[in-house]
PDB file of C-alpha atoms in Angstrom:
ATOM      1  CA  MET H   1      14.185   6.406 104.996  1.00 41.00           C
ATOM      2  CA  THR H   2      12.192   4.643 107.333  1.00 40.00           C
ATOM      3  CA  ARG H   3       8.837   2.737 106.591  1.00 38.00           C
ATOM      4  CA  THR H   4       7.005   5.158 108.701  1.00 38.00           C
ATOM      5  CA  LYS H   5       8.551   8.258 106.683  1.00 41.00           C
ATOM      6  CA  ALA H   6       7.899   6.711 103.624  1.00 41.00           C
ATOM      7  CA  VAL H   7       4.478   6.169 104.051  1.00 38.00           C
ATOM      8  CA  ALA H   8       4.144   9.980 105.719  1.00 40.00           C
ATOM      9  CA  VAL H   9       5.467  10.939 102.311  1.00 41.00           C
ATOM     10  CA  VAL H  10       2.849   8.586 100.091  1.00 41.00           C
ATOM     11  CA  ALA H  11       0.314   9.995 102.344  1.00 40.00           C
ATOM     12  CA  THR H  12       1.589  13.699 101.543  1.00 42.00           C
ATOM     13  CA  ALA H  13       1.022  13.397  97.541  1.00 41.00           C
ATOM     14  CA  VAL H  14      -1.997  11.726  98.280  1.00 39.00           C
ATOM     15  CA  ALA H  15      -3.226  14.968  99.889  1.00 39.00           C
ATOM     16  CA  ALA H  16      -1.828  17.235  97.563  1.00 39.00           C
ATOM     17  CA  LEU H  17      -3.415  15.311  94.376  1.00 38.00           C
ATOM     18  CA  ILE H  18      -6.697  15.749  96.125  1.00 35.00           C
ATOM     19  CA  ALA H  19      -6.195  19.606  96.926  1.00 37.00           C
ATOM     20  CA  LEU H  20      -5.549  19.962  93.105  1.00 35.00           C
ATOM     21  CA  THR H  21      -8.167  18.195  91.572  1.00 33.00           C
ATOM     22  CA  GLY H  22     -10.468  19.105  94.247  1.00 33.00           C
ATOM     23  CA  CYS H  23     -12.195  15.661  93.590  1.00 33.00           C
ATOM     24  CA  ALA H  24     -13.094  13.471  96.700  1.00 31.00           C
ATOM     25  CA  SER H  25     -13.261  10.533  94.485  1.00 32.00           C
ATOM     26  CA  ALA H  26      -9.365  10.154  93.968  1.00 35.00           C
ATOM     27  CA  THR H  27      -9.246   9.511  97.966  1.00 32.00           C
ATOM     28  CA  PRO H  28      -8.523   5.792  98.345  1.00 35.00           C
ATOM     29  CA  SER H  29     -10.506   3.929 100.722  1.00 34.00           C
ATOM     30  CA  ALA H  30      -8.470   2.602 103.571  1.00 32.00           C
ATOM     31  CA  ASP H  31     -10.160  -1.025 103.264  1.00 36.00           C
ATOM     32  CA  ALA H  32     -10.396  -2.262  99.673  1.00 34.00           C
ATOM     33  CA  SER H  33     -14.042  -4.025 100.360  1.00 31.00           C
ATOM     34  CA  LEU H  34     -15.311  -0.407 100.211  1.00 31.00           C
ATOM     35  CA  SER H  35     -15.319  -0.409  96.331  1.00 33.00           C
ATOM     36  CA  THR H  36     -16.869   2.429  94.603  1.00 34.00           C
ATOM     37  CA  ARG H  37     -18.751  -0.818  92.573  1.00 37.00           C
ATOM     38  CA  ALA H  38     -20.080  -3.094  95.385  1.00 40.00           C
ATOM     39  CA  ARG H  39     -19.264  -6.794  94.542  1.00 51.00           C
ATOM     40  CA  PRO H  40     -19.129  -9.823  96.954  1.00 63.00           C
ATOM     41  CA  ALA H  41     -15.735 -10.868  97.495  1.00 77.00           C
ATOM     42  CA  ALA H  42     -14.738 -14.204  95.674  1.00 83.00           C
ATOM     43  CA  VAL H  43     -13.187 -16.522  98.323  1.00 85.00           C
ATOM     44  CA  SER H  44     -10.105 -18.285  97.543  1.00 90.00           C
ATOM     45  CA  ALA H  45      -9.417 -21.706  98.795  1.00 89.00           C
ATOM     46  CA  GLY H  46      -6.862 -20.670 101.158  1.00 91.00           C
ATOM     47  CA  CYS H  47      -9.382 -18.912 103.601  1.00 94.00           C
ATOM     48  CA  GLN H  48      -9.500 -20.020 106.930  1.00 82.00           C
ATOM     49  CA  ARG H  49      -6.091 -21.221 107.043  1.00 89.00           C
ATOM     50  CA  GLN H  50      -3.303 -20.020 109.056  1.00 89.00           C
ATOM     51  CA  PRO H  51      -0.855 -18.116 106.823  1.00 89.00           C
ATOM     52  CA  ASN H  52       2.006 -19.884 106.018  1.00 86.00           C
ATOM     53  CA  VAL H  53       4.280 -16.482 106.464  1.00 90.00           C
ATOM     54  CA  PRO H  54       4.174 -13.759 109.014  1.00 90.00           C
ATOM     55  CA  THR H  55       1.588 -10.864 108.859  1.00 93.00           C
ATOM     56  CA  GLY H  56       3.547  -7.143 109.202  1.00 94.00           C
ATOM     57  CA  SER H  57       6.520  -8.195 107.552  1.00 93.00           C
ATOM     58  CA  THR H  58       7.917  -9.376 104.636  1.00 97.00           C
ATOM     59  CA  SER H  59       9.440 -12.787 103.410  1.00 97.00           C
ATOM     60  CA  GLU H  60      11.069 -14.441 100.747  1.00 97.00           C
ATOM     61  CA  GLN H  61       9.043 -17.834  99.041  1.00 97.00           C
ATOM     62  CA  THR H  62       9.638 -19.671  96.280  1.00 98.00           C
ATOM     63  CA  VAL H  63       7.211 -22.262  93.672  1.00 98.00           C
ATOM     64  CA  GLU H  64       8.207 -24.500  91.376  1.00 97.00           C
ATOM     65  CA  SER H  65       7.456 -23.207  87.842  1.00 97.00           C
ATOM     66  CA  GLY H  66       8.272 -24.421  84.288  1.00 94.00           C
ATOM     67  CA  GLY H  67      11.176 -26.765  86.238  1.00 95.00           C
ATOM     68  CA  GLN H  68      12.690 -24.168  88.346  1.00 94.00           C
ATOM     69  CA  ALA H  69      12.442 -22.623  91.526  1.00 97.00           C
ATOM     70  CA  ARG H  70      11.101 -18.944  91.313  1.00 98.00           C
ATOM     71  CA  ARG H  71      11.418 -16.712  93.761  1.00 98.00           C
ATOM     72  CA  TYR H  72       9.154 -13.738  95.326  1.00 98.00           C
ATOM     73  CA  LEU H  73       8.939 -11.411  98.203  1.00 98.00           C
ATOM     74  CA  ILE H  74       5.438 -11.458  99.928  1.00 98.00           C
ATOM     75  CA  HIS H  75       4.117  -8.895 102.673  1.00 98.00           C
ATOM     76  CA  LEU H  76       1.104  -9.540 104.481  1.00 97.00           C
ATOM     77  CA  PRO H  77      -0.921  -6.461 105.887  1.00 95.00           C
ATOM     78  CA  ALA H  78      -0.442  -6.379 109.882  1.00 92.00           C
ATOM     79  CA  GLY H  79      -4.271  -6.496 110.033  1.00 90.00           C
ATOM     80  CA  PHE H  80      -4.192  -9.921 107.883  1.00 94.00           C
ATOM     81  CA  GLN H  81      -7.357 -12.217 108.897  1.00 92.00           C
ATOM     82  CA  PRO H  82      -7.145 -16.011 107.788  1.00 93.00           C
ATOM     83  CA  ASN H  83     -11.032 -15.831 106.995  1.00 92.00           C
ATOM     84  CA  ARG H  84     -11.399 -12.330 105.151  1.00 94.00           C
ATOM     85  CA  PRO H  85     -10.880 -11.947 101.411  1.00 96.00           C
ATOM     86  CA  THR H  86      -8.255  -9.848 101.268  1.00 96.00           C
ATOM     87  CA  PRO H  87      -7.138  -7.978  97.772  1.00 98.00           C
ATOM     88  CA  LEU H  88      -3.702  -8.737  96.278  1.00 98.00           C
ATOM     89  CA  VAL H  89      -1.222  -6.680  94.229  1.00 98.00           C
ATOM     90  CA  LEU H  90       1.204  -8.404  92.512  1.00 99.00           C
ATOM     91  CA  ALA H  91       4.741  -5.661  91.691  1.00 99.00           C
ATOM     92  CA  PHE H  92       6.941  -6.320  89.166  1.00 98.00           C
ATOM     93  CA  HIS H  93      10.329  -5.240  88.976  1.00 98.00           C
ATOM     94  CA  GLY H  94      12.307  -3.398  86.118  1.00 98.00           C
ATOM     95  CA  ARG H  95      15.520  -4.828  84.497  1.00 97.00           C
ATOM     96  CA  LYS H  96      18.259  -5.290  86.836  1.00 97.00           C
ATOM     97  CA  GLY H  97      15.763  -5.278  89.840  1.00 97.00           C
ATOM     98  CA  THR H  98      14.949  -7.869  92.565  1.00 96.00           C
ATOM     99  CA  GLY H  99      11.865  -7.120  93.838  1.00 98.00           C
ATOM    100  CA  ASN H 100      13.507  -5.860  96.835  1.00 98.00           C
ATOM    101  CA  ASP H 101      13.721  -2.767  94.994  1.00 98.00           C
ATOM    102  CA  ILE H 102       9.929  -2.118  93.840  1.00 98.00           C
ATOM    103  CA  GLU H 103       8.781  -2.567  97.364  1.00 98.00           C
ATOM    104  CA  ALA H 104      11.152   0.020  98.595  1.00 97.00           C
ATOM    105  CA  PHE H 105      10.092   2.786  96.379  1.00 98.00           C
ATOM    106  CA  SER H 106       6.336   1.904  95.755  1.00 98.00           C
ATOM    107  CA  GLY H 107       4.939   1.928  99.062  1.00 97.00           C
ATOM    108  CA  ILE H 108       2.662  -0.904  98.150  1.00 98.00           C
ATOM    109  CA  ASP H 109       3.312  -2.738 101.582  1.00 97.00           C
ATOM    110  CA  ALA H 110       1.057   0.344 103.485  1.00 96.00           C
ATOM    111  CA  LEU H 111      -1.848  -0.875 101.077  1.00 97.00           C
ATOM    112  CA  ASN H 112      -4.740  -3.261 102.973  1.00 96.00           C
ATOM    113  CA  ALA H 113      -3.540  -5.891 100.727  1.00 98.00           C
ATOM    114  CA  ILE H 114      -1.113  -8.948 100.059  1.00 98.00           C
ATOM    115  CA  ALA H 115       1.991  -7.352  98.278  1.00 98.00           C
ATOM    116  CA  VAL H 116       3.772  -9.477  96.269  1.00 98.00           C
ATOM    117  CA  TYR H 117       6.889  -8.914  94.558  1.00 98.00           C
ATOM    118  CA  PRO H 118       8.108 -11.893  91.696  1.00 98.00           C
ATOM    119  CA  ARG H 119      11.213 -12.061  90.896  1.00 98.00           C
ATOM    120  CA  GLY H 120      12.374 -12.330  86.950  1.00 98.00           C
ATOM    121  CA  LEU H 121      15.175 -14.847  85.853  1.00 98.00           C
ATOM    122  CA  ALA H 122      18.385 -13.605  84.721  1.00 98.00           C
ATOM    123  CA  GLY H 123      18.684 -13.614  80.755  1.00 96.00           C
ATOM    124  CA  PRO H 124      21.507 -14.077  78.362  1.00 96.00           C
ATOM    125  CA  ASP H 125      23.391 -10.829  79.799  1.00 95.00           C
ATOM    126  CA  GLY H 126      23.186 -12.076  83.682  1.00 97.00           C
ATOM    127  CA  GLU H 127      20.724  -9.145  84.044  1.00 97.00           C
ATOM    128  CA  THR H 128      16.942  -9.979  85.716  1.00 98.00           C
ATOM    129  CA  ALA H 129      14.431  -9.562  82.821  1.00 97.00           C
ATOM    130  CA  TRP H 130      10.956 -10.299  82.157  1.00 98.00           C
ATOM    131  CA  GLN H 131       9.098 -12.239  79.005  1.00 98.00           C
ATOM    132  CA  GLY H 132       8.472  -9.817  76.450  1.00 97.00           C
ATOM    133  CA  ALA H 133      11.335  -7.563  77.010  1.00 97.00           C
ATOM    134  CA  PRO H 134      14.974  -8.097  74.875  1.00 96.00           C
ATOM    135  CA  ARG H 135      17.616 -10.444  76.362  1.00 95.00           C
ATOM    136  CA  ASN H 136      15.140 -12.294  78.958  1.00 97.00           C
ATOM    137  CA  SER H 137      15.945 -15.493  79.973  1.00 97.00           C
ATOM    138  CA  GLY H 138      13.405 -17.367  77.665  1.00 96.00           C
ATOM    139  CA  ALA H 139      11.110 -18.565  80.579  1.00 97.00           C
ATOM    140  CA  ASP H 140       7.165 -18.335  80.575  1.00 98.00           C
ATOM    141  CA  ASP H 141       6.436 -15.679  82.764  1.00 98.00           C
ATOM    142  CA  VAL H 142       2.901 -15.703  82.344  1.00 98.00           C
ATOM    143  CA  ARG H 143       3.010 -19.159  83.535  1.00 98.00           C
ATOM    144  CA  PHE H 144       4.884 -18.351  86.752  1.00 98.00           C
ATOM    145  CA  VAL H 145       2.197 -16.065  87.617  1.00 98.00           C
ATOM    146  CA  ASN H 146      -0.248 -18.447  87.222  1.00 98.00           C
ATOM    147  CA  THR H 147       1.192 -20.724  89.335  1.00 98.00           C
ATOM    148  CA  LEU H 148       2.207 -17.981  91.803  1.00 98.00           C
ATOM    149  CA  LEU H 149      -1.678 -17.110  92.132  1.00 98.00           C
ATOM    150  CA  ASP H 150      -2.645 -21.056  92.663  1.00 97.00           C
ATOM    151  CA  ARG H 151       0.008 -21.268  95.392  1.00 97.00           C
ATOM    152  CA  LEU H 152      -1.257 -17.794  97.149  1.00 97.00           C
ATOM    153  CA  GLU H 153      -4.871 -18.396  96.427  1.00 96.00           C
ATOM    154  CA  SER H 154      -4.492 -22.109  97.952  1.00 95.00           C
ATOM    155  CA  THR H 155      -2.815 -21.166 101.054  1.00 95.00           C
ATOM    156  CA  LEU H 156      -4.079 -17.361 101.881  1.00 96.00           C
ATOM    157  CA  CYS H 157      -7.551 -15.818 102.055  1.00 96.00           C
ATOM    158  CA  VAL H 158      -7.616 -13.738  98.680  1.00 97.00           C
ATOM    159  CA  ASP H 159     -10.368 -12.317  97.139  1.00 97.00           C
ATOM    160  CA  GLN H 160     -10.220 -13.417  93.493  1.00 96.00           C
ATOM    161  CA  SER H 161     -12.367 -10.771  92.477  1.00 96.00           C
ATOM    162  CA  ARG H 162      -9.601  -8.260  93.713  1.00 97.00           C
ATOM    163  CA  ILE H 163      -6.118  -9.393  92.103  1.00 98.00           C
ATOM    164  CA  TYR H 164      -4.045  -6.668  90.758  1.00 98.00           C
ATOM    165  CA  ALA H 165      -0.959  -6.053  88.691  1.00 99.00           C
ATOM    166  CA  THR H 166       1.232  -3.017  88.285  1.00 99.00           C
ATOM    167  CA  GLY H 167       5.258  -3.017  87.249  1.00 98.00           C
ATOM    168  CA  LYS H 168       8.112  -0.574  86.467  1.00 98.00           C
ATOM    169  CA  SER H 169       9.904  -0.105  83.142  1.00 98.00           C
ATOM    170  CA  GLU H 170      10.330  -4.023  81.852  1.00 98.00           C
ATOM    171  CA  GLY H 171       7.901  -4.751  84.593  1.00 98.00           C
ATOM    172  CA  GLY H 172       5.500  -2.246  83.527  1.00 98.00           C
ATOM    173  CA  GLY H 173       6.097  -4.043  79.962  1.00 98.00           C
ATOM    174  CA  PHE H 174       5.355  -7.288  81.346  1.00 98.00           C
ATOM    175  CA  THR H 175       2.360  -6.160  83.202  1.00 98.00           C
ATOM    176  CA  ALA H 176       0.789  -5.212  79.828  1.00 98.00           C
ATOM    177  CA  LEU H 177       1.439  -8.455  78.301  1.00 98.00           C
ATOM    178  CA  LEU H 178      -0.489 -10.155  81.388  1.00 98.00           C
ATOM    179  CA  ALA H 179      -3.341  -7.745  80.915  1.00 98.00           C
ATOM    180  CA  CYS H 180      -3.180  -9.497  77.304  1.00 98.00           C
ATOM    181  CA  ARG H 181      -2.690 -12.826  78.508  1.00 98.00           C
ATOM    182  CA  LEU H 182      -4.384 -12.871  82.153  1.00 98.00           C
ATOM    183  CA  PRO H 183      -7.458 -10.827  81.765  1.00 97.00           C
ATOM    184  CA  ASP H 184      -9.496 -13.524  83.302  1.00 96.00           C
ATOM    185  CA  ARG H 185      -7.447 -13.726  86.679  1.00 97.00           C
ATOM    186  CA  ILE H 186      -6.222 -10.364  87.266  1.00 98.00           C
ATOM    187  CA  ALA H 187      -9.007  -7.370  87.685  1.00 98.00           C
ATOM    188  CA  ALA H 188      -6.900  -4.419  86.639  1.00 98.00           C
ATOM    189  CA  PHE H 189      -3.477  -3.332  85.722  1.00 98.00           C
ATOM    190  CA  ALA H 190      -1.217  -0.197  86.246  1.00 99.00           C
ATOM    191  CA  THR H 191       1.871   0.687  84.065  1.00 98.00           C
ATOM    192  CA  VAL H 192       4.944   3.091  85.303  1.00 98.00           C
ATOM    193  CA  SER H 193       7.527   4.473  82.941  1.00 98.00           C
ATOM    194  CA  GLY H 194       6.634   1.078  80.850  1.00 98.00           C
ATOM    195  CA  ALA H 195       9.069  -0.261  78.296  1.00 98.00           C
ATOM    196  CA  PHE H 196       6.685  -1.790  75.701  1.00 98.00           C
ATOM    197  CA  TYR H 197       8.351  -3.781  73.306  1.00 98.00           C
ATOM    198  CA  PRO H 198       6.686  -5.609  70.666  1.00 97.00           C
ATOM    199  CA  GLY H 199       6.949  -8.917  72.368  1.00 97.00           C
ATOM    200  CA  THR H 200       4.663  -7.361  75.027  1.00 97.00           C
ATOM    201  CA  ASP H 201       1.577  -7.118  72.638  1.00 95.00           C
ATOM    202  CA  ALA H 202       1.551 -10.759  72.420  1.00 94.00           C
ATOM    203  CA  GLY H 203      -1.960 -11.885  72.789  1.00 94.00           C
ATOM    204  CA  CYS H 204      -3.460  -8.612  72.547  1.00 96.00           C
ATOM    205  CA  ALA H 205      -5.139  -8.839  69.294  1.00 95.00           C
ATOM    206  CA  THR H 206      -7.735 -11.322  70.227  1.00 96.00           C
ATOM    207  CA  SER H 207      -7.827 -10.479  74.059  1.00 97.00           C
ATOM    208  CA  PRO H 208     -10.981  -8.571  75.661  1.00 97.00           C
ATOM    209  CA  PRO H 209     -10.738  -4.872  77.082  1.00 97.00           C
ATOM    210  CA  VAL H 210      -9.437  -4.434  80.926  1.00 98.00           C
ATOM    211  CA  PRO H 211      -8.709  -1.527  83.131  1.00 98.00           C
ATOM    212  CA  LEU H 212      -5.684   0.437  82.502  1.00 98.00           C
ATOM    213  CA  VAL H 213      -3.720   3.330  84.272  1.00 98.00           C
ATOM    214  CA  ASP H 214      -0.553   4.222  83.163  1.00 98.00           C
ATOM    215  CA  PHE H 215       2.360   6.787  84.115  1.00 98.00           C
ATOM    216  CA  HIS H 216       5.074   8.313  82.305  1.00 98.00           C
ATOM    217  CA  GLY H 217       7.508  10.923  82.675  1.00 98.00           C
ATOM    218  CA  THR H 218       8.079  13.306  79.296  1.00 98.00           C
ATOM    219  CA  GLY H 219      11.910  13.629  80.754  1.00 98.00           C
ATOM    220  CA  ASP H 220      12.230   9.957  80.589  1.00 98.00           C
ATOM    221  CA  GLN H 221      15.611   9.055  79.356  1.00 98.00           C
ATOM    222  CA  VAL H 222      15.780   5.796  79.672  1.00 98.00           C
ATOM    223  CA  ILE H 223      12.285   4.963  77.947  1.00 98.00           C
ATOM    224  CA  SER H 224      11.244   7.837  76.086  1.00 98.00           C
ATOM    225  CA  TYR H 225       8.214   9.124  76.311  1.00 98.00           C
ATOM    226  CA  ASP H 226       8.474   9.874  72.210  1.00 98.00           C
ATOM    227  CA  GLY H 227       9.779   6.089  71.519  1.00 98.00           C
ATOM    228  CA  GLY H 228      12.755   4.926  70.597  1.00 98.00           C
ATOM    229  CA  VAL H 229      15.228   1.917  70.931  1.00 97.00           C
ATOM    230  CA  SER H 230      16.652  -0.015  73.815  1.00 96.00           C
ATOM    231  CA  HIS H 231      18.734  -3.078  73.989  1.00 94.00           C
ATOM    232  CA  GLY H 232      18.052  -3.155  70.083  1.00 95.00           C
ATOM    233  CA  GLU H 233      14.233  -3.495  70.284  1.00 96.00           C
ATOM    234  CA  HIS H 234      12.398  -0.452  69.150  1.00 97.00           C
ATOM    235  CA  TYR H 235       9.253   0.661  71.252  1.00 98.00           C
ATOM    236  CA  PRO H 236       6.399   3.082  70.277  1.00 98.00           C
ATOM    237  CA  SER H 237       5.821   6.333  71.415  1.00 98.00           C
ATOM    238  CA  MET H 238       3.504   6.937  74.725  1.00 98.00           C
ATOM    239  CA  THR H 239       0.726   8.717  72.098  1.00 98.00           C
ATOM    240  CA  ASP H 240       0.752   5.766  69.851  1.00 98.00           C
ATOM    241  CA  TRP H 241       0.793   2.828  72.510  1.00 98.00           C
ATOM    242  CA  LEU H 242      -2.078   5.066  74.235  1.00 98.00           C
ATOM    243  CA  ARG H 243      -4.163   5.462  70.958  1.00 98.00           C
ATOM    244  CA  ARG H 244      -3.424   1.368  70.161  1.00 97.00           C
ATOM    245  CA  TRP H 245      -4.344   0.757  73.918  1.00 97.00           C
ATOM    246  CA  ALA H 246      -7.866   2.687  73.749  1.00 98.00           C
ATOM    247  CA  GLY H 247      -8.691   0.868  70.288  1.00 97.00           C
ATOM    248  CA  HIS H 248      -8.195  -2.287  72.189  1.00 97.00           C
ATOM    249  CA  ASP H 249     -10.682  -1.245  74.987  1.00 98.00           C
ATOM    250  CA  ARG H 250     -12.988  -0.047  72.134  1.00 97.00           C
ATOM    251  CA  CYS H 251     -13.301   3.490  73.460  1.00 98.00           C
ATOM    252  CA  THR H 252     -15.345   6.080  71.550  1.00 96.00           C
ATOM    253  CA  ALA H 253     -12.183   8.283  70.565  1.00 94.00           C
ATOM    254  CA  PRO H 254      -8.830   6.789  70.833  1.00 95.00           C
ATOM    255  CA  ALA H 255      -6.775   9.644  69.469  1.00 94.00           C
ATOM    256  CA  ASP H 256      -9.049  12.316  71.963  1.00 95.00           C
ATOM    257  CA  PRO H 257      -8.738  11.193  75.343  1.00 97.00           C
ATOM    258  CA  THR H 258     -10.263  13.880  78.162  1.00 97.00           C
ATOM    259  CA  SER H 259      -7.588  16.194  79.634  1.00 98.00           C
ATOM    260  CA  THR H 260      -7.562  17.574  82.935  1.00 98.00           C
ATOM    261  CA  ALA H 261      -4.215  19.375  84.122  1.00 98.00           C
ATOM    262  CA  ILE H 262      -2.985  18.865  87.803  1.00 96.00           C
ATOM    263  CA  GLY H 263       0.240  21.135  88.784  1.00 96.00           C
ATOM    264  CA  ASP H 264       3.204  19.492  86.635  1.00 96.00           C
ATOM    265  CA  VAL H 265       0.735  16.218  85.843  1.00 98.00           C
ATOM    266  CA  THR H 266      -1.704  15.944  83.257  1.00 98.00           C
ATOM    267  CA  GLU H 267      -4.423  13.176  83.590  1.00 98.00           C
ATOM    268  CA  LEU H 268      -5.632  11.980  80.180  1.00 98.00           C
ATOM    269  CA  SER H 269      -9.025   9.566  80.214  1.00 98.00           C
ATOM    270  CA  TRP H 270     -10.636   7.801  77.753  1.00 98.00           C
ATOM    271  CA  GLN H 271     -14.584   7.832  77.330  1.00 97.00           C
ATOM    272  CA  GLY H 272     -17.011   5.401  76.001  1.00 97.00           C
ATOM    273  CA  CYS H 273     -14.759   2.249  76.589  1.00 97.00           C
ATOM    274  CA  ALA H 274     -16.141  -1.289  76.526  1.00 97.00           C
ATOM    275  CA  ALA H 275     -18.023  -2.290  79.565  1.00 95.00           C
ATOM    276  CA  GLY H 276     -15.743  -3.631  82.175  1.00 93.00           C
ATOM    277  CA  SER H 277     -12.973  -1.082  81.214  1.00 97.00           C
ATOM    278  CA  ALA H 278     -11.286   1.938  81.420  1.00 98.00           C
ATOM    279  CA  LEU H 279      -7.711   3.815  80.681  1.00 98.00           C
ATOM    280  CA  THR H 280      -6.435   6.517  82.165  1.00 98.00           C
ATOM    281  CA  HIS H 281      -2.873   8.023  81.653  1.00 98.00           C
ATOM    282  CA  TYR H 282      -0.981  10.303  83.734  1.00 98.00           C
ATOM    283  CA  ARG H 283       1.674  12.722  81.868  1.00 98.00           C
ATOM    284  CA  ILE H 284       4.177  13.767  84.131  1.00 98.00           C
ATOM    285  CA  ALA H 285       5.811  16.724  82.577  1.00 98.00           C
ATOM    286  CA  GLY H 286       9.540  16.646  82.901  1.00 98.00           C
ATOM    287  CA  GLY H 287       9.395  13.169  84.691  1.00 98.00           C
ATOM    288  CA  GLY H 288      12.014  10.709  84.734  1.00 98.00           C
ATOM    289  CA  HIS H 289      12.117   7.103  84.455  1.00 98.00           C
ATOM    290  CA  THR H 290      10.693   7.232  88.053  1.00 98.00           C
ATOM    291  CA  TRP H 291       7.821   6.161  90.350  1.00 98.00           C
ATOM    292  CA  PRO H 292       5.800   9.246  90.646  1.00 98.00           C
ATOM    293  CA  GLY H 293       5.452   9.980  94.617  1.00 97.00           C
ATOM    294  CA  ALA H 294       8.077   7.519  95.550  1.00 97.00           C
ATOM    295  CA  PRO H 295       9.842   7.727  99.132  1.00 93.00           C
ATOM    296  CA  ALA H 296      12.727   6.078  97.970  1.00 96.00           C
ATOM    297  CA  ALA H 297      15.197   6.123  95.082  1.00 96.00           C
ATOM    298  CA  SER H 298      13.147   4.825  91.862  1.00 98.00           C
ATOM    299  CA  GLY H 299      15.603   5.243  89.127  1.00 97.00           C
ATOM    300  CA  PRO H 300      17.230   7.776  87.200  1.00 98.00           C
ATOM    301  CA  GLY H 301      15.752  11.629  86.594  1.00 98.00           C
ATOM    302  CA  PRO H 302      13.098  13.799  88.551  1.00 97.00           C
ATOM    303  CA  VAL H 303      10.605  12.260  90.476  1.00 97.00           C
ATOM    304  CA  SER H 304       7.307  14.113  90.443  1.00 97.00           C
ATOM    305  CA  HIS H 305       5.364  14.262  94.273  1.00 97.00           C
ATOM    306  CA  THR H 306       1.957  15.828  92.648  1.00 97.00           C
ATOM    307  CA  VAL H 307       0.781  12.619  92.490  1.00 97.00           C
ATOM    308  CA  SER H 308       1.412   9.408  94.055  1.00 98.00           C
ATOM    309  CA  ALA H 309       1.352   6.645  91.182  1.00 98.00           C
ATOM    310  CA  THR H 310       0.517   4.007  94.083  1.00 98.00           C
ATOM    311  CA  MET H 311      -2.487   5.757  95.961  1.00 98.00           C
ATOM    312  CA  VAL H 312      -3.875   6.940  92.403  1.00 98.00           C
ATOM    313  CA  MET H 313      -3.897   3.140  91.519  1.00 98.00           C
ATOM    314  CA  TRP H 314      -4.660   1.991  94.311  1.00 98.00           C
ATOM    315  CA  ALA H 315      -8.156   4.012  94.008  1.00 98.00           C
ATOM    316  CA  PHE H 316      -8.256   2.959  90.420  1.00 98.00           C
ATOM    317  CA  PHE H 317      -7.810  -0.669  91.514  1.00 98.00           C
ATOM    318  CA  GLN H 318     -10.608  -0.704  94.055  1.00 97.00           C
ATOM    319  CA  ALA H 319     -13.020   0.918  91.672  1.00 97.00           C
ATOM    320  CA  HIS H 320     -12.538  -2.118  89.289  1.00 97.00           C
ATOM    321  CA  PRO H 321     -13.036  -5.188  90.700  1.00 97.00           C
ATOM    322  CA  LEU H 322     -13.143  -8.490  88.375  1.00 95.00           C
ATOM    323  CA  SER H 323     -16.496  -8.122  86.685  1.00 82.00           C
ATOM    324  CA  ARG H 324     -15.722  -9.220  82.807  1.00 57.00           C
ATOM    325  CA  ALA H 325     -17.148 -12.474  81.946  1.00 48.00           C
TER     326      ALA H 325
END
């Protein structure tokens, strides 16, 4: 499928979401500067510098972290301007991924944002994995993300109040880890088919509440909605994980979210969460280990096109610039 067709599929999914919900606020703005919470851009040191990567296309770059050359893909929007602070979205692939895969099926390149796809290191089984997951490389991937953001902010005009993170499967688990480890740097988080192993909770007990949106299919045969064991480690059911996260965000009723039906999707939204935080979950009935609305293959099992995870999270991101103290 061409990128043009992929973007059209994502747009169609967004239209379906709006039609089903009847909620105009679900429509993502074409320009992330039009956030629903007005806030001046936080200008990075790279503003006024000419970009060191091409615009409108994807290139591979490296940055040294922990004594190793770490790889990442970067895509600047075609209209990128070196003097205009631009949002940045980090997208983390799943186990065995490279970054090229999540770039293809997420459609994040179509957003008006700097899209960055870091690559994990190979673990003892030769497969790429992220910190917090079983059989990872042992590298400090949180440090890698910090170093990568330093590089990006110093060489590109990044809006530091609008840096976001998302990921699928083990990349989703790592995104949850970043929510606990880098809440002062990343504004909001989105997890898709997340693999929330015990290691992805490191630092959560003392970290502040953050905005997080999650997507998970009830028919996921890789990371079961009801919890289970994978690669020798237990992971919780989504019900338990979401209840814990609602407690982390200090929502008033961790076990009693507001429920809204959107076709085969149920939106669960927690109320009364701590200032600067939010928690929303999209339960995809029968959905597989896949990215909702994906324009390309995103994993085993059915793909729902009732909602587009990319466009829903983009609207969520725009509504939650960094505002925590």
